[in-house]
Amino acid sequence: MSDTAPADPPATVKCLVWDLDNTLWHGTLLEDEDVVLPDAVREVIVGLDARGILQSVCSRNSHDHAWARLQALGVADYFVVPEIGWGRKSDAVRRITEQLDFAPATIAFIDDQPAERAEVAHHLPDVRCYPAEDAVKLLGLPEFSPRSVTADSRKRRTMYQAGFRRTDEQARYTGSHEDFLRSLEMVMRIGRATDDELSRVEELTLRTSQMNATGVHYPDEVLRGLLTHPGHEVLVTTLTDRFGPHGAVGVVLLEKHPRAWHLKLLATSCRVVAYGAGTIILNWLADQAARAGVHLLADFRATDRNRMMEIAYRFAGFDERPCDCRAPATGNAGQDVQLLHLVAERRDAPTTVQLVAPDLTDPARASRTVRGLTCPGR
């Protein structure tokens, strides 16, 4: 049983922080070099990793000695941002939380010593604390059982590890930001969503707030309906570079009308804001709309967190000017949703990333112009 009662229903744990001596392994490393990792605990480590739950270490030991033992046991790679040293464990758990940029309520801590758990709970009351004997039960607890496990979830640890290496290199890089981005050898792929990707698409619409144009959550059943709807495009953006995959980082929901394409949702992961992912997607959409001879409309609902997304739309040229092309889309938005407008023009390809994307233009409409559309100021 947990020392702290989680909420009902409990929020999913995003990172479990392990103590080592007599918790992760049997024995005390300073007293016995041959500490033992039980098979049941190894299964928990592997199982949590497969569910996309990150794991770290907080232990009073010599870092090099303990890390060498984790490597010898074949589990060192499962742990990110380890804190192995001699200070207070609450301070170590706080540093782990900050390095991962997670809310304390998404962190769990497991330790065999009641005093250590109490110290962490006192200073970090939102962190959930568990005694060592609960280790073998964790896979059966609801807070360690995400509602869905996506392809990206299963790669979450490796993506975070690649991110840390990427950040370290950027800190040492002496050139311009654009030169650094080019040095990453990034490849962005935009493609039509598959059934397997829908869970990640739903997750992006649910979790992304800073780079979500409307804040609307599209549940799985709605997304599946749009996949088969001839007038809609459900697009997923993925990003990779020489350090590894970023996974799915963007989602686009687009409804096509004869005179305008309606961008009902654009959401991108906050992890790729510095790479200009939102701007690259918007420029690609504008170029596709220009090639199809249609205008581009976009829903935007201002929140207290998505100011950066509004700037991306404005920088791309969207405004509120009236236009005849708005008619099919005006009834779809709520009162607090702005319907932004863009007369699409051809855009240059990005210079910091290789873009691989489909052709959204309908061959039957490829040569159609915007004749019949009234757009003041154009």
Tab-separated table of C-alpha atoms in Angstrom:
chain	number	residue	atom	x	y	z
A	1	MET	CA	0.000	0.000	0.000
A	2	SER	CA	1.179	3.520	-0.808
A	3	ASP	CA	2.174	5.822	2.057
A	4	THR	CA	0.186	8.584	0.377
A	5	ALA	CA	-3.333	8.089	-0.859
A	6	PRO	CA	-3.540	8.942	-4.577
A	7	ALA	CA	-6.498	10.767	-6.061
A	8	ASP	CA	-9.520	8.776	-7.159
A	9	PRO	CA	-9.195	7.976	-10.010
A	10	PRO	CA	-5.424	8.236	-9.694
A	11	ALA	CA	-3.460	10.234	-12.223
A	12	THR	CA	-1.052	8.172	-14.272
A	13	VAL	CA	2.526	8.135	-13.025
A	14	LYS	CA	4.954	9.503	-15.605
A	15	CYS	CA	8.185	8.667	-13.769
A	16	LEU	CA	9.036	6.206	-10.991
A	17	VAL	CA	12.124	7.034	-8.916
A	18	TRP	CA	13.812	3.957	-7.406
A	19	ASP	CA	15.942	3.680	-4.307
A	20	LEU	CA	18.615	1.005	-4.830
A	21	ASP	CA	19.715	-0.744	-1.611
A	22	ASN	CA	17.088	-3.250	-0.450
A	23	THR	CA	14.570	-1.761	-2.865
A	24	LEU	CA	15.595	-2.260	-6.464
A	25	TRP	CA	18.146	-4.870	-5.485
A	26	HIS	CA	18.583	-7.118	-2.448
A	27	GLY	CA	21.483	-6.084	-0.271
A	28	THR	CA	23.531	-2.976	0.500
A	29	LEU	CA	26.146	-2.167	-2.100
A	30	LEU	CA	28.675	-0.694	0.340
A	31	GLU	CA	28.586	-3.925	2.345
A	32	ASP	CA	28.294	-6.487	-0.444
A	33	GLU	CA	29.401	-6.012	-4.048
A	34	ASP	CA	27.220	-8.916	-5.181
A	35	VAL	CA	23.801	-7.356	-4.612
A	36	VAL	CA	21.012	-9.248	-6.391
A	37	LEU	CA	18.318	-7.929	-8.717
A	38	PRO	CA	15.246	-10.166	-8.307
A	39	ASP	CA	13.651	-11.419	-11.506
A	40	ALA	CA	10.294	-10.022	-10.384
A	41	VAL	CA	11.757	-6.513	-10.036
A	42	ARG	CA	13.467	-6.807	-13.415
A	43	GLU	CA	10.073	-7.651	-14.920
A	44	VAL	CA	8.605	-4.512	-13.341
A	45	ILE	CA	11.412	-2.344	-14.756
A	46	VAL	CA	10.917	-3.751	-18.246
A	47	GLY	CA	7.130	-3.625	-17.957
A	48	LEU	CA	6.968	0.000	-16.877
A	49	ASP	CA	9.352	0.960	-19.663
A	50	ALA	CA	7.119	-0.777	-22.218
A	51	ARG	CA	4.176	1.294	-20.958
A	52	GLY	CA	6.050	4.545	-21.520
A	53	ILE	CA	6.643	5.258	-17.822
A	54	LEU	CA	10.085	6.746	-17.280
A	55	GLN	CA	12.279	5.531	-14.425
A	56	SER	CA	15.079	7.160	-12.476
A	57	VAL	CA	17.274	6.420	-9.460
A	58	CYS	CA	17.655	8.248	-6.146
A	59	SER	CA	20.166	6.498	-3.901
A	60	ARG	CA	22.738	7.237	-1.200
A	61	ASN	CA	25.765	5.625	-2.787
A	62	SER	CA	28.896	6.431	-4.722
A	63	HIS	CA	27.619	7.302	-8.185
A	64	ASP	CA	30.311	5.478	-10.153
A	65	HIS	CA	30.099	2.375	-7.970
A	66	ALA	CA	26.295	2.140	-8.106
A	67	TRP	CA	26.071	2.942	-11.803
A	68	ALA	CA	28.664	0.285	-12.622
A	69	ARG	CA	26.560	-2.247	-10.731
A	70	LEU	CA	23.407	-1.231	-12.624
A	71	GLN	CA	25.339	-1.703	-15.858
A	72	ALA	CA	26.566	-5.115	-14.738
A	73	LEU	CA	22.980	-6.087	-13.965
A	74	GLY	CA	21.933	-4.992	-17.458
A	75	VAL	CA	19.406	-2.330	-16.393
A	76	ALA	CA	21.335	0.958	-16.385
A	77	ASP	CA	19.888	2.031	-19.734
A	78	TYR	CA	16.364	1.983	-18.291
A	79	PHE	CA	17.078	4.932	-15.978
A	80	VAL	CA	17.161	8.612	-16.920
A	81	VAL	CA	18.630	11.570	-14.987
A	82	PRO	CA	19.858	9.423	-12.048
A	83	GLU	CA	20.610	11.115	-8.720
A	84	ILE	CA	23.154	9.010	-6.837
A	85	GLY	CA	24.990	10.755	-4.011
A	86	TRP	CA	24.799	11.688	-0.349
A	87	GLY	CA	22.312	14.554	-0.045
A	88	ARG	CA	18.656	14.635	0.970
A	89	LYS	CA	16.441	12.430	-1.168
A	90	SER	CA	13.738	15.086	-1.423
A	91	ASP	CA	16.282	17.380	-3.077
A	92	ALA	CA	17.291	14.614	-5.462
A	93	VAL	CA	13.674	13.833	-6.390
A	94	ARG	CA	13.029	17.544	-6.936
A	95	ARG	CA	15.995	17.755	-9.324
A	96	ILE	CA	14.709	14.742	-11.263
A	97	THR	CA	11.273	16.367	-11.507
A	98	GLU	CA	12.765	19.623	-12.760
A	99	GLN	CA	15.075	17.971	-15.284
A	100	LEU	CA	12.140	16.064	-16.774
A	101	ASP	CA	9.866	19.126	-16.526
A	102	PHE	CA	7.133	16.994	-14.944
A	103	ALA	CA	4.600	18.028	-12.342
A	104	PRO	CA	5.390	16.509	-8.913
A	105	ALA	CA	1.973	14.816	-8.934
A	106	THR	CA	3.146	12.650	-11.847
A	107	ILE	CA	6.214	11.385	-9.931
A	108	ALA	CA	6.356	8.264	-7.726
A	109	PHE	CA	9.105	7.314	-5.296
A	110	ILE	CA	9.844	3.854	-3.893
A	111	ASP	CA	12.164	3.190	-0.939
A	112	ASP	CA	12.529	0.551	1.779
A	113	GLN	CA	13.087	3.127	4.546
A	114	PRO	CA	9.966	4.752	6.087
A	115	ALA	CA	12.042	7.745	7.193
A	116	GLU	CA	13.199	8.396	3.600
A	117	ARG	CA	9.647	8.165	2.288
A	118	ALA	CA	8.445	10.506	5.022
A	119	GLU	CA	11.193	13.026	4.227
A	120	VAL	CA	10.254	13.070	0.539
A	121	ALA	CA	6.515	13.258	1.332
A	122	HIS	CA	7.092	16.174	3.714
A	123	HIS	CA	9.004	18.314	1.224
A	124	LEU	CA	7.185	17.092	-1.906
A	125	PRO	CA	3.633	16.267	-0.772
A	126	ASP	CA	2.362	15.689	-4.324
A	127	VAL	CA	4.890	12.911	-4.986
A	128	ARG	CA	3.417	9.463	-4.356
A	129	CYS	CA	5.582	7.280	-2.094
A	130	TYR	CA	5.632	3.472	-1.971
A	131	PRO	CA	7.391	0.965	0.306
A	132	ALA	CA	9.860	-1.451	-1.281
A	133	GLU	CA	7.601	-4.455	-0.791
A	134	ASP	CA	5.116	-2.879	-3.220
A	135	ALA	CA	7.605	-3.040	-6.088
A	136	VAL	CA	6.317	-6.338	-7.458
A	137	LYS	CA	2.723	-5.019	-7.359
A	138	LEU	CA	3.263	-1.844	-9.362
A	139	LEU	CA	2.300	-3.240	-12.772
A	140	GLY	CA	-1.120	-4.082	-11.364
A	141	LEU	CA	-1.855	-0.647	-9.921
A	142	PRO	CA	-4.108	1.723	-11.920
A	143	GLU	CA	-1.728	4.673	-11.605
A	144	PHE	CA	0.939	2.621	-13.414
A	145	SER	CA	-1.490	1.471	-16.129
A	146	PRO	CA	-1.913	4.161	-18.830
A	147	ARG	CA	-5.255	4.138	-20.622
A	148	SER	CA	-3.477	3.567	-23.914
A	149	VAL	CA	0.090	2.683	-24.865
A	150	THR	CA	1.098	4.209	-28.192
A	151	ALA	CA	4.080	3.506	-30.396
A	152	ASP	CA	5.623	6.723	-29.064
A	153	SER	CA	4.965	5.635	-25.476
A	154	ARG	CA	7.023	2.520	-25.997
A	155	LYS	CA	9.908	4.691	-27.244
A	156	ARG	CA	9.557	7.432	-24.629
A	157	ARG	CA	12.727	6.597	-22.707
A	158	THR	CA	14.931	6.484	-25.802
A	159	MET	CA	13.411	9.757	-27.027
A	160	TYR	CA	14.200	11.457	-23.717
A	161	GLN	CA	17.732	10.071	-23.725
A	162	ALA	CA	18.234	11.363	-27.271
A	163	GLY	CA	16.858	14.713	-26.130
A	164	PHE	CA	19.412	14.995	-23.343
A	165	ARG	CA	22.256	14.277	-25.786
A	166	ARG	CA	20.817	16.837	-28.189
A	167	THR	CA	20.610	19.470	-25.455
A	168	ASP	CA	24.177	18.782	-24.353
A	169	GLU	CA	25.467	19.277	-27.885
A	170	GLN	CA	23.486	22.483	-28.347
A	171	ALA	CA	25.035	23.878	-25.148
A	172	ARG	CA	28.485	23.307	-26.639
A	173	TYR	CA	27.600	24.559	-30.128
A	174	THR	CA	29.193	27.916	-30.981
A	175	GLY	CA	27.426	28.729	-34.245
A	176	SER	CA	24.035	30.307	-34.928
A	177	HIS	CA	20.751	28.648	-33.956
A	178	GLU	CA	19.867	28.030	-37.615
A	179	ASP	CA	23.246	26.426	-38.231
A	180	PHE	CA	22.702	24.188	-35.221
A	181	LEU	CA	19.294	23.142	-36.548
A	182	ARG	CA	20.824	22.298	-39.917
A	183	SER	CA	23.522	20.281	-38.154
A	184	LEU	CA	20.820	18.064	-36.623
A	185	GLU	CA	19.971	16.660	-40.081
A	186	MET	CA	16.270	16.749	-39.252
A	187	VAL	CA	13.662	14.975	-41.348
A	188	MET	CA	10.026	15.971	-40.857
A	189	ARG	CA	7.370	13.659	-42.250
A	190	ILE	CA	3.751	14.663	-42.628
A	191	GLY	CA	1.405	11.825	-43.473
A	192	ARG	CA	-2.182	10.699	-43.303
A	193	ALA	CA	-2.894	9.112	-39.935
A	194	THR	CA	-3.258	5.355	-39.656
A	195	ASP	CA	-5.376	3.418	-37.190
A	196	ASP	CA	-2.260	2.645	-35.141
A	197	GLU	CA	-1.392	6.345	-34.826
A	198	LEU	CA	-4.791	7.552	-33.638
A	199	SER	CA	-4.068	7.057	-29.946
A	200	ARG	CA	-1.055	9.356	-30.217
A	201	VAL	CA	-3.146	11.882	-32.185
A	202	GLU	CA	-5.757	11.875	-29.421
A	203	GLU	CA	-2.990	12.231	-26.840
A	204	LEU	CA	-1.601	15.297	-28.631
A	205	THR	CA	-5.008	16.980	-28.755
A	206	LEU	CA	-5.501	16.230	-25.050
A	207	ARG	CA	-2.095	17.083	-23.574
A	208	THR	CA	-0.850	19.908	-25.784
A	209	SER	CA	-1.935	23.339	-24.559
A	210	GLN	CA	0.803	25.850	-25.392
A	211	MET	CA	0.878	24.849	-29.056
A	212	ASN	CA	-2.774	23.899	-29.541
A	213	ALA	CA	-4.726	26.351	-31.693
A	214	THR	CA	-8.116	25.656	-30.094
A	215	GLY	CA	-7.572	23.503	-26.996
A	216	VAL	CA	-10.218	21.110	-28.307
A	217	HIS	CA	-9.858	17.438	-27.424
A	218	TYR	CA	-10.804	15.052	-30.210
A	219	PRO	CA	-11.615	11.596	-28.778
A	220	ASP	CA	-10.590	8.420	-30.537
A	221	GLU	CA	-14.059	7.650	-31.935
A	222	VAL	CA	-14.335	11.095	-33.534
A	223	LEU	CA	-10.891	10.790	-35.103
A	224	ARG	CA	-11.739	7.363	-36.518
A	225	GLY	CA	-14.853	8.837	-38.098
A	226	LEU	CA	-12.847	11.621	-39.714
A	227	LEU	CA	-10.343	9.113	-41.140
A	228	THR	CA	-13.010	7.700	-43.414
A	229	HIS	CA	-14.718	11.009	-44.205
A	230	PRO	CA	-13.937	12.042	-47.811
A	231	GLY	CA	-13.906	15.746	-46.970
A	232	HIS	CA	-11.397	15.541	-44.116
A	233	GLU	CA	-7.669	15.009	-43.719
A	234	VAL	CA	-6.218	13.730	-40.444
A	235	LEU	CA	-2.473	14.306	-40.666
A	236	VAL	CA	0.327	13.331	-38.300
A	237	THR	CA	3.761	14.954	-38.217
A	238	THR	CA	6.824	13.044	-37.039
A	239	LEU	CA	10.372	14.304	-36.631
A	240	THR	CA	13.721	12.547	-36.513
A	241	ASP	CA	17.316	13.742	-36.437
A	242	ARG	CA	20.775	12.251	-36.109
A	243	PHE	CA	20.238	11.724	-32.366
A	244	GLY	CA	17.076	9.699	-32.834
A	245	PRO	CA	13.312	10.079	-33.150
A	246	HIS	CA	11.202	12.814	-31.601
A	247	GLY	CA	8.148	10.692	-32.371
A	248	ALA	CA	4.785	12.157	-33.367
A	249	VAL	CA	5.049	15.901	-32.772
A	250	GLY	CA	2.052	17.396	-34.582
A	251	VAL	CA	-1.521	16.803	-35.686
A	252	VAL	CA	-3.578	18.575	-38.335
A	253	LEU	CA	-7.335	18.262	-38.826
A	254	LEU	CA	-8.311	19.750	-42.173
A	255	GLU	CA	-11.744	19.988	-43.790
A	256	LYS	CA	-11.774	20.649	-47.529
A	257	HIS	CA	-14.413	22.897	-49.104
A	258	PRO	CA	-14.488	23.814	-52.803
A	259	ARG	CA	-13.237	27.369	-52.239
A	260	ALA	CA	-11.317	27.063	-48.985
A	261	TRP	CA	-9.602	24.541	-46.762
A	262	HIS	CA	-10.607	24.792	-43.120
A	263	LEU	CA	-7.829	24.062	-40.619
A	264	LYS	CA	-9.930	22.944	-37.655
A	265	LEU	CA	-6.991	22.022	-35.445
A	266	LEU	CA	-3.240	22.409	-35.421
A	267	ALA	CA	-1.414	21.093	-32.364
A	268	THR	CA	2.300	20.523	-32.000
A	269	SER	CA	4.341	19.179	-29.128
A	270	CYS	CA	6.014	21.767	-26.926
A	271	ARG	CA	9.206	19.693	-27.279
A	272	VAL	CA	9.709	20.955	-30.838
A	273	VAL	CA	8.819	24.629	-30.446
A	274	ALA	CA	12.495	25.584	-30.794
A	275	TYR	CA	12.649	23.778	-34.145
A	276	GLY	CA	9.804	25.824	-35.660
A	277	ALA	CA	7.590	22.809	-36.293
A	278	GLY	CA	4.333	24.783	-36.219
A	279	THR	CA	5.602	27.359	-38.701
A	280	ILE	CA	6.901	24.668	-41.061
A	281	ILE	CA	3.513	22.900	-41.027
A	282	LEU	CA	1.607	26.154	-41.605
A	283	ASN	CA	3.855	27.148	-44.515
A	284	TRP	CA	3.421	23.710	-46.082
A	285	LEU	CA	-0.373	23.933	-45.743
A	286	ALA	CA	-0.395	27.418	-47.253
A	287	ASP	CA	1.695	26.182	-50.175
A	288	GLN	CA	-0.626	23.224	-50.713
A	289	ALA	CA	-3.697	25.493	-50.613
A	290	ALA	CA	-2.083	27.864	-53.112
A	291	ARG	CA	-1.380	24.975	-55.446
A	292	ALA	CA	-5.015	23.872	-55.127
A	293	GLY	CA	-6.255	27.407	-55.813
A	294	VAL	CA	-8.137	27.751	-52.530
A	295	HIS	CA	-7.975	30.000	-49.506
A	296	LEU	CA	-7.003	28.719	-46.065
A	297	LEU	CA	-9.170	29.188	-42.990
A	298	ALA	CA	-8.111	28.346	-39.454
A	299	ASP	CA	-9.915	28.041	-36.130
A	300	PHE	CA	-8.191	29.775	-33.250
A	301	ARG	CA	-9.370	30.091	-29.654
A	302	ALA	CA	-7.146	32.195	-27.429
A	303	THR	CA	-6.290	30.706	-24.046
A	304	ASP	CA	-3.957	31.802	-21.270
A	305	ARG	CA	-1.294	29.403	-22.583
A	306	ASN	CA	-1.339	29.340	-26.396
A	307	ARG	CA	-0.022	32.815	-27.192
A	308	MET	CA	2.870	31.238	-29.113
A	309	MET	CA	0.430	29.507	-31.454
A	310	GLU	CA	-1.357	32.798	-32.135
A	311	ILE	CA	1.986	34.381	-33.032
A	312	ALA	CA	2.678	31.499	-35.439
A	313	TYR	CA	-0.654	32.090	-37.215
A	314	ARG	CA	-0.121	35.835	-37.447
A	315	PHE	CA	3.441	35.415	-38.663
A	316	ALA	CA	2.142	33.050	-41.376
A	317	GLY	CA	-0.186	35.830	-42.596
A	318	PHE	CA	-3.569	34.852	-41.142
A	319	ASP	CA	-5.985	37.692	-40.322
A	320	GLU	CA	-9.712	38.356	-39.717
A	321	ARG	CA	-10.559	40.041	-43.015
A	322	PRO	CA	-13.973	39.164	-44.518
A	323	CYS	CA	-14.109	36.861	-47.515
A	324	ASP	CA	-16.832	34.942	-49.364
A	325	CYS	CA	-14.882	31.735	-48.770
A	326	ARG	CA	-15.796	31.827	-45.057
A	327	ALA	CA	-19.430	30.809	-45.575
A	328	PRO	CA	-19.079	26.995	-45.389
A	329	ALA	CA	-16.977	27.171	-42.217
A	330	THR	CA	-18.607	29.927	-40.155
A	331	GLY	CA	-21.216	27.659	-38.600
A	332	ASN	CA	-18.671	25.162	-37.292
A	333	ALA	CA	-16.917	27.285	-34.677
A	334	GLY	CA	-18.066	28.215	-31.183
A	335	GLN	CA	-18.605	31.809	-30.119
A	336	ASP	CA	-15.144	32.078	-28.595
A	337	VAL	CA	-13.376	30.655	-31.663
A	338	GLN	CA	-11.976	33.062	-34.245
A	339	LEU	CA	-12.023	32.000	-37.871
A	340	LEU	CA	-8.760	33.304	-39.296
A	341	HIS	CA	-8.228	33.739	-43.032
A	342	LEU	CA	-5.321	33.521	-45.452
A	343	VAL	CA	-5.099	34.094	-49.189
A	344	ALA	CA	-2.672	31.273	-49.835
A	345	GLU	CA	0.476	31.895	-51.847
A	346	ARG	CA	3.310	29.575	-52.752
A	347	ARG	CA	5.885	29.162	-49.983
A	348	ASP	CA	9.539	28.194	-50.096
A	349	ALA	CA	10.646	24.854	-48.696
A	350	PRO	CA	12.155	24.959	-45.185
A	351	THR	CA	15.918	25.374	-44.980
A	352	THR	CA	16.572	23.703	-41.619
A	353	VAL	CA	14.732	20.427	-42.170
A	354	GLN	CA	14.056	17.972	-44.950
A	355	LEU	CA	10.275	17.887	-45.396
A	356	VAL	CA	8.569	14.746	-46.689
A	357	ALA	CA	4.839	15.334	-47.161
A	358	PRO	CA	1.915	14.198	-49.321
A	359	ASP	CA	0.269	16.150	-52.121
A	360	LEU	CA	-3.119	17.232	-50.793
A	361	THR	CA	-4.223	18.882	-54.019
A	362	ASP	CA	-7.119	17.305	-55.865
A	363	PRO	CA	-6.081	16.822	-59.498
A	364	ALA	CA	-9.568	17.880	-60.589
A	365	ARG	CA	-9.066	21.210	-58.830
A	366	ALA	CA	-5.346	21.723	-59.465
A	367	SER	CA	-5.855	24.487	-62.046
A	368	ARG	CA	-8.774	26.205	-60.273
A	369	THR	CA	-8.195	29.819	-59.248
A	370	VAL	CA	-9.932	31.857	-56.563
A	371	ARG	CA	-12.292	33.525	-59.044
A	372	GLY	CA	-15.587	34.483	-57.433
A	373	LEU	CA	-14.052	35.083	-53.979
A	374	THR	CA	-14.309	38.587	-52.605
A	375	CYS	CA	-11.399	39.438	-50.343
A	376	PRO	CA	-11.011	43.169	-49.512
A	377	GLY	CA	-7.529	44.517	-49.782
A	378	ARG	CA	-6.417	41.943	-52.392
